[in-house]
Short mmCIF file of C-alpha atoms in Angstrom, two decimals:
data_model
loop_
_atom_site.label_atom_id
_atom_site.label_comp_id
_atom_site.label_asym_id
_atom_site.label_seq_id
_atom_site.Cartn_x
_atom_site.Cartn_y
_atom_site.Cartn_z
CA MET C 1 -45.67 386.17 147.97
CA LYS C 2 -49.39 385.51 147.87
CA LYS C 3 -48.81 381.80 147.36
CA ARG C 4 -46.39 381.69 150.28
CA SER C 5 -48.90 383.59 152.46
CA TRP C 6 -51.66 381.13 151.52
CA LEU C 7 -49.37 378.20 152.35
CA SER C 8 -48.48 379.69 155.73
CA LYS C 9 -52.14 380.13 156.57
CA ALA C 10 -52.88 376.55 155.55
CA CYS C 11 -50.08 375.21 157.72
CA LEU C 12 -51.32 377.29 160.63
CA ALA C 13 -54.81 375.88 160.18
CA VAL C 14 -53.46 372.33 160.29
CA VAL C 15 -51.54 373.09 163.47
CA LEU C 16 -54.64 374.57 165.08
CA VAL C 17 -56.67 371.48 164.21
CA LEU C 18 -54.03 369.11 165.54
CA THR C 19 -53.63 371.02 168.78
CA ALA C 20 -57.31 371.64 169.43
CA GLY C 21 -58.33 370.25 172.79
CA MET C 22 -54.77 369.66 173.95
CA THR C 23 -53.84 370.94 177.42
CA PRO C 24 -50.47 372.62 177.77
CA ALA C 25 -48.06 370.38 179.66
CA PRO C 26 -46.88 371.66 183.05
CA ALA C 27 -43.23 372.54 183.46
CA SER C 28 -42.70 369.36 185.48
CA ALA C 29 -43.74 367.26 182.46
CA ALA C 30 -40.39 367.83 180.77
CA ALA C 31 -39.30 364.41 182.01
CA GLY C 32 -36.26 363.06 180.24
CA ASP C 33 -34.78 366.46 179.45
CA PRO C 34 -32.20 367.35 182.13
CA ALA C 35 -32.05 370.97 180.97
CA THR C 36 -35.76 371.68 181.40
CA PHE C 37 -36.79 369.22 184.13
CA GLN C 38 -38.52 371.04 186.98
CA GLY C 39 -39.28 368.20 189.37
CA ILE C 40 -42.43 366.12 189.66
CA GLY C 41 -44.60 369.14 190.41
CA THR C 42 -47.58 369.31 192.71
CA THR C 43 -48.68 365.80 193.65
CA SER C 44 -52.19 365.10 194.83
CA TYR C 45 -54.55 362.18 195.23
CA GLY C 46 -58.23 362.09 196.10
CA GLY C 47 -58.41 365.86 196.13
CA LYS C 48 -55.62 366.17 198.70
CA VAL C 49 -52.21 367.70 197.99
CA TYR C 50 -49.32 365.68 199.40
CA PHE C 51 -46.37 367.52 197.85
CA GLU C 52 -45.79 370.95 196.34
CA ASN C 53 -42.68 371.84 194.37
CA LYS C 54 -41.27 374.94 196.04
CA VAL C 55 -37.78 374.75 194.53
CA THR C 56 -38.35 376.59 191.27
CA ALA C 57 -35.39 378.89 190.72
CA GLY C 58 -31.62 378.81 190.66
CA ASN C 59 -28.90 377.26 188.56
CA LYS C 60 -28.58 373.50 188.50
CA LYS C 61 -25.41 372.24 190.19
CA LEU C 62 -24.22 369.34 188.04
CA VAL C 63 -22.67 366.14 189.40
CA SER C 64 -20.72 363.72 187.20
CA PRO C 65 -19.52 360.14 187.77
CA GLY C 66 -16.13 360.08 189.42
CA GLU C 67 -16.76 363.26 191.42
CA SER C 68 -15.68 362.92 195.04
CA LEU C 69 -18.19 362.45 197.82
CA SER C 70 -16.90 365.59 199.55
CA SER C 71 -17.49 367.65 196.42
CA ILE C 72 -21.01 366.26 196.04
CA GLN C 73 -21.74 366.88 199.72
CA ALA C 74 -20.64 370.51 199.39
CA LYS C 75 -23.19 370.97 196.61
CA LEU C 76 -25.92 369.33 198.70
CA ASP C 77 -25.04 371.51 201.70
CA GLY C 78 -25.84 374.58 199.64
CA GLY C 79 -29.36 373.40 198.80
CA GLY C 80 -31.10 374.34 195.58
CA ILE C 81 -31.06 372.02 192.56
CA ILE C 82 -28.42 369.31 192.31
CA GLN C 83 -28.46 367.15 189.18
CA PHE C 84 -26.70 363.80 188.75
CA ALA C 85 -25.68 362.88 185.20
CA ALA C 86 -25.95 359.37 183.76
CA GLY C 87 -23.18 356.95 184.70
CA THR C 88 -21.97 354.81 187.59
CA TYR C 89 -21.41 356.23 191.08
CA ASN C 90 -19.68 354.37 193.91
CA LEU C 91 -20.62 356.46 196.92
CA GLY C 92 -21.08 356.55 200.66
CA THR C 93 -23.78 358.47 202.51
CA MET C 94 -25.03 361.70 200.97
CA LYS C 95 -26.71 363.95 203.54
CA ILE C 96 -29.64 366.05 202.47
CA ASN C 97 -30.23 368.27 205.49
CA LYS C 98 -30.91 371.70 204.04
CA SER C 99 -34.44 372.87 203.24
CA ASN C 100 -35.37 373.72 199.66
CA THR C 101 -33.28 371.04 198.00
CA ARG C 102 -34.17 369.10 194.87
CA VAL C 103 -31.95 366.22 193.78
CA GLU C 104 -32.56 365.34 190.13
CA VAL C 105 -31.11 362.08 188.86
CA ASN C 106 -30.72 361.01 185.26
CA GLN C 107 -32.49 357.71 184.62
CA GLY C 108 -29.17 356.35 183.36
CA ALA C 109 -27.47 356.86 186.73
CA VAL C 110 -26.47 353.77 188.73
CA PHE C 111 -25.46 354.06 192.40
CA ASN C 112 -23.41 351.31 194.04
CA MET C 113 -23.72 351.69 197.81
CA SER C 114 -20.57 351.64 199.93
CA SER C 115 -22.26 352.63 203.21
CA ASN C 116 -25.37 351.62 205.15
CA ILE C 117 -27.37 354.62 203.93
CA LEU C 118 -27.13 356.33 200.54
CA PHE C 119 -29.53 359.31 200.63
CA ASP C 120 -30.02 360.48 204.23
CA ILE C 121 -32.82 363.04 204.33
CA ARG C 122 -33.08 364.64 207.76
CA PRO C 123 -31.89 367.64 209.81
CA ALA C 124 -28.19 367.65 210.66
CA THR C 125 -28.90 367.26 214.39
CA VAL C 126 -31.85 366.36 216.57
CA ASP C 127 -32.09 369.99 217.74
CA ALA C 128 -32.02 371.48 214.24
CA PRO C 129 -35.31 372.72 212.75
CA ARG C 130 -37.34 370.37 210.60
CA ILE C 131 -36.23 370.47 206.97
CA GLN C 132 -38.84 371.29 204.32
CA ASN C 133 -39.37 371.15 200.57
CA ILE C 134 -37.15 368.20 199.67
CA GLU C 135 -37.33 366.20 196.45
CA LEU C 136 -35.32 363.20 195.25
CA SER C 137 -36.52 362.16 191.82
CA SER C 138 -35.58 360.60 188.52
CA ILE C 139 -35.53 362.97 185.58
CA GLY C 140 -37.28 360.13 183.80
CA PRO C 141 -39.09 358.83 181.99
CA GLY C 142 -37.52 355.72 183.56
CA ARG C 143 -36.12 355.09 187.03
CA PHE C 144 -32.54 355.46 188.17
CA THR C 145 -30.92 352.45 189.84
CA ILE C 146 -29.48 351.75 193.27
CA ASN C 147 -27.49 348.57 193.88
CA THR C 148 -27.35 347.88 197.60
CA LYS C 149 -24.23 345.68 197.41
CA GLY C 150 -24.90 344.33 200.90
CA ASN C 151 -24.79 340.98 202.64
CA LYS C 152 -27.87 338.88 203.27
CA GLY C 153 -29.38 340.06 206.55
CA GLY C 154 -27.08 343.10 206.64
CA ASP C 155 -27.87 346.80 206.96
CA LYS C 156 -28.56 348.67 203.72
CA ARG C 157 -31.07 351.53 203.53
CA PRO C 158 -30.85 353.34 200.19
CA VAL C 159 -33.15 356.17 201.33
CA ARG C 160 -33.92 357.30 204.89
CA LEU C 161 -36.33 360.13 205.72
CA THR C 162 -36.65 361.71 209.16
CA ASN C 163 -38.26 364.94 210.44
CA VAL C 164 -38.97 366.31 206.97
CA LYS C 165 -42.07 368.14 205.71
CA ASN C 166 -43.24 368.46 202.11
CA PHE C 167 -41.07 365.78 200.54
CA ALA C 168 -41.06 363.60 197.43
CA VAL C 169 -39.14 360.46 196.52
CA SER C 170 -39.85 359.30 192.99
CA GLY C 171 -38.52 357.09 190.22
CA ILE C 172 -36.09 354.61 191.79
CA HIS C 173 -35.36 350.94 191.16
CA ILE C 174 -33.42 349.12 193.89
CA ASN C 175 -31.51 345.89 193.38
CA GLY C 176 -31.24 344.40 196.84
CA ASN C 177 -29.64 341.31 198.32
CA TYR C 178 -32.05 340.30 201.11
CA GLU C 179 -30.57 342.82 203.53
CA GLY C 180 -32.24 343.05 206.92
CA GLN C 181 -33.58 346.57 206.47
CA PRO C 182 -36.30 348.34 204.45
CA PHE C 183 -34.96 350.00 201.33
CA VAL C 184 -36.92 353.26 201.65
CA VAL C 185 -37.63 353.97 205.29
CA LEU C 186 -39.63 356.70 207.04
CA VAL C 187 -38.70 356.93 210.72
CA PRO C 188 -38.78 359.24 213.75
CA TYR C 189 -35.56 361.08 214.51
CA GLN C 190 -33.39 358.94 216.78
CA ASP C 191 -30.20 359.82 218.60
CA GLY C 192 -29.71 356.71 220.72
CA SER C 193 -31.89 357.88 223.60
CA PRO C 194 -34.72 355.56 224.70
CA GLY C 195 -38.38 356.05 223.93
CA ARG C 196 -39.11 356.79 227.55
CA LEU C 197 -36.98 358.99 229.80
CA LEU C 198 -36.74 359.24 233.57
CA VAL C 199 -37.20 362.88 234.61
CA ASN C 200 -37.29 363.72 238.33
CA GLY C 201 -38.20 360.13 239.05
CA GLU C 202 -41.13 360.12 236.58
CA GLN C 203 -41.24 358.39 233.23
CA VAL C 204 -42.01 360.69 230.27
CA TYR C 205 -42.27 359.93 226.58
CA ASN C 206 -39.22 361.09 224.65
CA PRO C 207 -40.44 363.93 222.37
CA ILE C 208 -37.91 363.27 219.60
CA PHE C 209 -40.03 360.29 218.54
CA GLY C 210 -42.62 362.79 217.37
CA LEU C 211 -40.17 364.20 214.82
CA VAL C 212 -41.47 362.25 211.83
CA PRO C 213 -41.83 362.64 208.06
CA THR C 214 -45.03 364.51 207.24
CA GLN C 215 -46.80 365.69 204.10
CA GLY C 216 -45.04 363.80 201.37
CA VAL C 217 -45.11 361.25 198.60
CA VAL C 218 -43.12 358.14 197.72
CA GLN C 219 -44.02 356.93 194.25
CA ASP C 220 -42.74 354.90 191.31
CA VAL C 221 -40.32 352.87 193.42
CA SER C 222 -39.51 349.19 192.90
CA ALA C 223 -37.16 346.68 194.49
CA THR C 224 -35.97 343.10 194.07
CA LYS C 225 -34.52 340.56 196.50
CA ILE C 226 -36.38 341.90 199.53
CA HIS C 227 -35.83 340.23 202.91
CA GLY C 228 -38.87 338.43 204.34
CA GLY C 229 -39.00 340.74 207.35
CA TYR C 230 -38.60 344.01 205.46
CA ALA C 231 -39.91 345.88 202.44
CA THR C 232 -39.45 348.14 199.46
CA VAL C 233 -40.92 350.91 201.64
CA GLN C 234 -41.57 350.81 205.38
CA LEU C 235 -43.27 353.40 207.52
CA PHE C 236 -41.96 353.24 211.05
CA ALA C 237 -43.74 356.59 211.34
CA GLY C 238 -45.43 359.09 209.06
CA ASP C 239 -48.32 361.51 208.81
CA ASN C 240 -50.11 362.62 205.63
CA VAL C 241 -48.13 360.40 203.28
CA LEU C 242 -49.02 359.05 199.84
CA LEU C 243 -47.38 355.80 198.69
CA ARG C 244 -48.19 355.16 195.04
CA ASN C 245 -46.99 352.73 192.36
CA ILE C 246 -44.75 350.69 194.65
CA ASP C 247 -43.50 347.26 193.53
CA GLY C 248 -41.53 344.52 195.21
CA GLU C 249 -40.18 341.07 194.46
CA ASN C 250 -39.91 338.71 197.46
CA GLY C 251 -40.43 339.93 201.02
CA VAL C 252 -43.06 342.65 201.47
CA THR C 253 -43.67 345.66 199.26
CA VAL C 254 -45.02 348.09 201.89
CA ARG C 255 -44.83 347.53 205.64
CA LEU C 256 -46.86 349.70 207.98
CA GLU C 257 -45.01 348.71 211.13
CA PRO C 258 -43.88 351.31 213.69
CA GLY C 259 -40.95 349.55 215.32
CA SER C 260 -39.78 345.99 215.67
CA GLY C 261 -41.45 344.94 218.90
CA LYS C 262 -38.13 343.78 220.35
CA ASP C 263 -36.90 344.75 223.79
CA THR C 264 -34.53 347.18 222.09
CA ASP C 265 -37.37 348.89 220.19
CA ASN C 266 -37.29 352.50 221.38
CA ILE C 267 -40.11 353.47 219.03
CA SER C 268 -42.55 351.19 220.85
CA MET C 269 -41.43 352.57 224.22
CA SER C 270 -42.42 356.12 223.27
CA GLY C 271 -46.14 355.55 223.77
CA PRO C 272 -49.18 355.19 221.51
CA ASN C 273 -49.09 358.54 219.72
CA LEU C 274 -45.55 359.79 219.15
CA GLY C 275 -44.44 358.41 215.79
CA ALA C 276 -47.75 356.72 214.99
CA ILE C 277 -48.73 356.11 211.35
CA ARG C 278 -51.65 358.33 210.44
CA ASN C 279 -53.43 359.72 207.37
CA VAL C 280 -51.75 357.47 204.82
CA GLU C 281 -52.88 356.49 201.31
CA LEU C 282 -51.48 353.42 199.55
CA VAL C 283 -52.34 353.18 195.85
CA ASN C 284 -51.24 350.55 193.31
CA VAL C 285 -48.98 348.38 195.44
CA HIS C 286 -47.83 345.04 194.02
CA ASN C 287 -45.75 342.12 195.24
CA LYS C 288 -44.36 339.14 193.36
CA ASN C 289 -43.03 335.82 194.68
CA GLY C 290 -43.02 337.02 198.27
CA PHE C 291 -44.89 337.35 201.53
CA ALA C 292 -47.40 340.18 200.95
CA ALA C 293 -47.96 343.41 199.07
CA VAL C 294 -48.95 345.17 202.32
CA TYR C 295 -48.27 344.07 205.88
CA LEU C 296 -49.65 345.83 208.97
CA LYS C 297 -48.45 345.43 212.55
CA ALA C 298 -49.07 348.08 215.19
CA HIS C 299 -46.71 347.13 218.02
CA ALA C 300 -47.40 349.87 220.62
CA LYS C 301 -48.83 352.61 218.36
CA VAL C 302 -52.42 353.66 217.74
CA ASN C 303 -52.37 354.13 213.97
CA ARG C 304 -55.37 355.44 212.10
CA ASP C 305 -56.98 356.71 208.91
CA ILE C 306 -55.29 354.54 206.31
CA THR C 307 -56.64 353.60 202.87
CA LEU C 308 -55.36 350.75 200.71
CA THR C 309 -56.42 350.96 197.05
CA ASN C 310 -55.57 348.44 194.32
CA ILE C 311 -53.31 346.14 196.33
CA THR C 312 -52.25 343.11 194.29
CA ALA C 313 -49.83 340.21 194.40
CA THR C 314 -48.70 337.46 192.05
CA ASP C 315 -47.51 334.08 193.38
CA SER C 316 -47.12 335.58 196.86
CA ALA C 317 -48.79 334.22 199.98
CA PHE C 318 -51.05 337.24 200.56
CA ALA C 319 -52.02 340.58 199.08
CA ILE C 320 -52.75 342.09 202.52
CA HIS C 321 -51.75 340.66 205.90
CA SER C 322 -52.86 342.38 209.13
CA ASP C 323 -51.14 341.19 212.28
CA VAL C 324 -51.34 341.86 216.01
CA SER C 325 -48.71 343.06 218.43
CA GLU C 326 -46.86 340.53 220.53
CA PHE C 327 -46.56 342.39 223.83
CA HIS C 328 -48.31 340.68 226.72
CA ALA C 329 -50.25 342.30 229.56
CA ASP C 330 -47.23 341.88 231.82
CA ASP C 331 -44.77 343.28 229.25
CA LYS C 332 -41.68 344.82 230.85
CA VAL C 333 -38.49 346.13 229.31
CA THR C 334 -35.52 347.17 231.43
CA VAL C 335 -33.86 350.38 230.24
CA THR C 336 -30.45 351.68 231.28
CA TYR C 337 -29.70 355.26 230.23
CA ASN C 338 -27.60 358.09 231.66
CA GLY C 339 -26.67 355.97 234.64
CA GLN C 340 -30.31 355.19 235.47
CA THR C 341 -32.03 351.81 235.26
CA TYR C 342 -35.80 351.51 235.14
CA ASP C 343 -38.56 349.25 233.80
CA VAL C 344 -40.82 350.31 230.93
CA HIS C 345 -44.23 348.78 230.23
CA ARG C 346 -45.68 348.77 226.71
CA ASP C 347 -49.35 348.36 225.83
CA ARG C 348 -50.45 346.80 222.58
CA GLY C 349 -51.30 349.18 219.78
CA ARG C 350 -53.78 348.84 216.93
CA PHE C 351 -54.97 350.26 213.63
CA GLU C 352 -58.18 352.26 213.38
CA ASN C 353 -60.22 353.20 210.31
CA VAL C 354 -58.37 351.14 207.71
CA LYS C 355 -60.29 350.95 204.44
CA LEU C 356 -59.68 348.71 201.43
CA LYS C 357 -60.77 349.96 198.02
CA GLY C 358 -60.52 348.97 194.38
CA ASN C 359 -59.06 345.61 193.39
CA ILE C 360 -57.52 343.55 196.17
CA LYS C 361 -56.21 340.62 194.18
CA LEU C 362 -53.94 337.62 194.64
CA THR C 363 -53.05 335.67 191.50
CA LYS C 364 -51.53 332.21 191.19
CA GLN C 365 -49.64 332.26 187.92
CA SER C 366 -46.76 329.81 188.27
CA PRO C 367 -47.07 326.03 188.76
CA ASN C 368 -44.15 326.33 191.18
CA LYS C 369 -44.38 327.22 194.86
CA LEU C 370 -42.95 330.72 195.20
CA ALA C 371 -44.94 332.32 198.05
CA TRP C 372 -43.34 333.09 201.43
CA PHE C 373 -45.06 332.64 204.79
CA ALA C 374 -44.27 332.83 208.51
CA ILE C 375 -44.85 330.19 211.17
CA SER C 376 -47.85 332.16 212.49
CA ASP C 377 -49.51 331.67 209.08
CA LEU C 378 -49.06 327.89 208.99
CA PHE C 379 -52.57 326.96 210.17
CA TYR C 380 -54.14 329.20 207.50
CA ILE C 381 -52.78 327.21 204.57
CA ASP C 382 -55.69 325.24 203.14
CA TYR C 383 -55.53 321.78 204.71
CA ASN C 384 -55.48 319.87 201.42
CA LYS C 385 -52.51 321.96 200.23
CA ARG C 386 -50.25 321.35 203.21
CA GLU C 387 -46.99 319.46 203.01
CA GLY C 388 -45.62 316.50 204.94
CA ASN C 389 -46.98 316.22 208.46
CA GLY C 390 -48.05 319.85 208.41
CA ASP C 391 -45.09 321.09 210.43
CA TYR C 392 -43.37 324.36 209.56
CA SER C 393 -40.15 322.45 209.03
CA ASP C 394 -41.79 320.41 206.25
CA TYR C 395 -41.69 323.43 203.94
CA ALA C 396 -38.68 324.63 201.97
CA VAL C 397 -36.84 327.63 203.40
CA SER C 398 -37.02 330.97 201.56
CA ILE C 399 -33.77 332.30 200.14
CA CYS C 400 -33.57 334.98 202.85
CA GLY C 401 -33.73 332.24 205.49
CA THR C 402 -36.56 333.66 207.62
CA LYS C 403 -39.69 332.37 205.88
CA ARG C 404 -40.96 329.13 204.30
CA ILE C 405 -42.36 328.54 200.83
CA THR C 406 -45.84 327.50 199.71
CA SER C 407 -48.47 328.45 197.12
CA PRO C 408 -50.70 331.54 197.33
CA VAL C 409 -52.84 331.30 200.48
CA VAL C 410 -55.50 334.02 200.46
CA PRO C 411 -55.76 337.67 199.33
CA VAL C 412 -56.56 339.02 202.81
CA LEU C 413 -55.49 337.42 206.08
CA MET C 414 -56.68 339.24 209.19
CA LEU C 415 -54.88 337.78 212.19
CA SER C 416 -55.94 341.05 213.80
CA HIS C 417 -59.67 340.16 213.65
CA GLU C 418 -60.51 337.17 215.81
CA TYR C 419 -64.08 336.20 214.81
CA ARG C 420 -66.13 337.17 211.77
CA SER C 421 -68.94 338.19 214.07
CA ASP C 422 -66.78 340.65 216.04
CA THR C 423 -68.00 344.24 215.84
CA THR C 424 -65.98 345.55 218.78
CA PHE C 425 -62.29 345.00 219.35
CA SER C 426 -60.07 344.47 222.36
CA VAL C 427 -57.77 347.34 223.26
CA GLU C 428 -55.89 345.05 225.62
CA ARG C 429 -55.27 342.41 222.94
CA GLY C 430 -54.75 345.00 220.20
CA THR C 431 -57.30 343.58 217.77
CA TYR C 432 -58.67 345.55 214.84
CA THR C 433 -60.33 345.04 211.47
CA LEU C 434 -59.99 346.10 207.85
CA ASP C 435 -63.10 347.53 206.19
CA TYR C 436 -63.33 345.85 202.78
CA SER C 437 -66.96 346.78 202.05
CA ASN C 438 -65.87 348.87 199.04
CA ALA C 439 -63.21 346.50 197.74
CA ASN C 440 -63.31 343.88 195.00
CA ILE C 441 -61.40 340.97 196.54
CA GLN C 442 -60.27 338.35 194.05
CA SER C 443 -58.52 334.97 194.22
CA VAL C 444 -57.30 334.24 190.68
CA GLY C 445 -56.12 330.78 189.67
CA PHE C 446 -56.76 329.19 193.07
CA SER C 447 -59.23 329.12 195.96
CA HIS C 448 -59.27 328.55 199.71
CA SER C 449 -61.96 326.29 201.16
CA LEU C 450 -62.60 328.51 204.20
CA ALA C 451 -62.25 331.95 202.64
CA THR C 452 -65.25 334.25 202.25
CA ASN C 453 -65.96 337.47 200.34
CA GLY C 454 -63.66 336.53 197.48
CA GLY C 455 -60.74 335.63 199.68
CA VAL C 456 -60.73 336.73 203.33
CA LEU C 457 -59.62 334.70 206.34
CA TYR C 458 -60.02 335.66 209.99
CA ARG C 459 -58.09 334.49 213.01
CA GLU C 460 -60.81 331.94 213.79
CA ASP C 461 -60.19 330.22 210.43
CA ALA C 462 -57.00 328.53 211.60
CA ARG C 463 -57.04 324.75 211.39
CA ASN C 464 -54.56 322.66 213.34
CA LYS C 465 -52.57 319.68 212.08
CA ASN C 466 -55.67 317.51 212.40
CA ASN C 467 -57.80 319.99 210.44
CA GLN C 468 -59.68 321.01 213.58
CA PRO C 469 -60.63 324.58 214.58
CA LEU C 470 -58.71 326.16 217.44
CA THR C 471 -60.33 326.66 220.82
CA ASP C 472 -61.25 330.16 221.95
CA ALA C 473 -58.28 330.13 224.30
CA GLN C 474 -55.95 329.20 221.44
CA ILE C 475 -57.38 331.88 219.17
CA LYS C 476 -56.68 334.49 221.83
CA ASP C 477 -53.28 333.13 222.80
CA TYR C 478 -50.88 335.60 221.26
#
């Protein structure tokens, strides 16, 4: 007995030594164990909390492959914790419109989409209260898979979020097919009504465009075969949002673009503030063989307080590309709604207080030309690297059909900033800058003859087909 007691004490001493200094893991750290998984837990960055897990009790409602969509929807309608087992699911739209819902997905689950939207996170109707405390996450440690199964240029949105507060989307890999939509999209609530309404003969901004996702996180999401005009994640709107560890192959990884700018773009008709992108952190965003890791275009919104940290790309054209709106001073869109026809004018928007931090890096790794670019970028390709006569048509077409192919151009292209010497910016033209004073900008494996600060080009750096600078009128002609 004494010997056994001595042995027990010795074993206890070893355990104490081995565990000294170790911090107990939070409940949410039980990733990979479906029975004990408690969500991703409180998520913060830079001292700011973006998501709090408030779904902590209740039995898990289990979903298995082969279960009908109606049965799954009934479980979602009840809220609480719904857990998808490993296996293959061929499903249409699943609506998550009840507050206090956590959807846990085994990393071995594969979803084949049979509708335009797979996970639709928003209130059931435009008049319903905002939903809160929503989580869609992989049980981990890996990511579950969504196969879009769409046609090139078609409509496939694996995850849509609208009018939701305190949300998390985490741990997803998306296999796309160059569909003409973002794969994870944050948007204002829309019901088909225009961005501007005619009330008693006066135009008023439609308030539903202020019903946007707020206070949330999208993290650990990747996608392949992204269309040149879309992204792994796109914010059409959003306030107090953290985007972290986002990857994309082809296209763009993260687009900060509230609307499309087309005459049918109701978001841009709803004025500068409703649905604007504000208080957003992007951290660890990467793109490969595409257009850019991050693309910014304001259209008609005044977007502000955005930080981009560690934005990198490999064999893409750019790491960061900031663009201007395309509305002109005489912009006019004719709207017909509820038997009324009226003209709507849109002013150009802009971005304010955008800061770049950490490593902003573009790497040329392949000897092949894999980077995608638009016609508006043509005059920023280094002159000695241009093809043919320097026409856009001299370059091979990207597989999605909307871009052309070249080598990496420059880490940061600011079409939004006309001259290096500019310290004030035109509200009318919608110009703005990116503050890179605290960033380490790097061009790896290549260089650009006109780039400064490690790899930055401004609008004035365009060179025409004869390698001549543009005139002031040409620089401001957009």
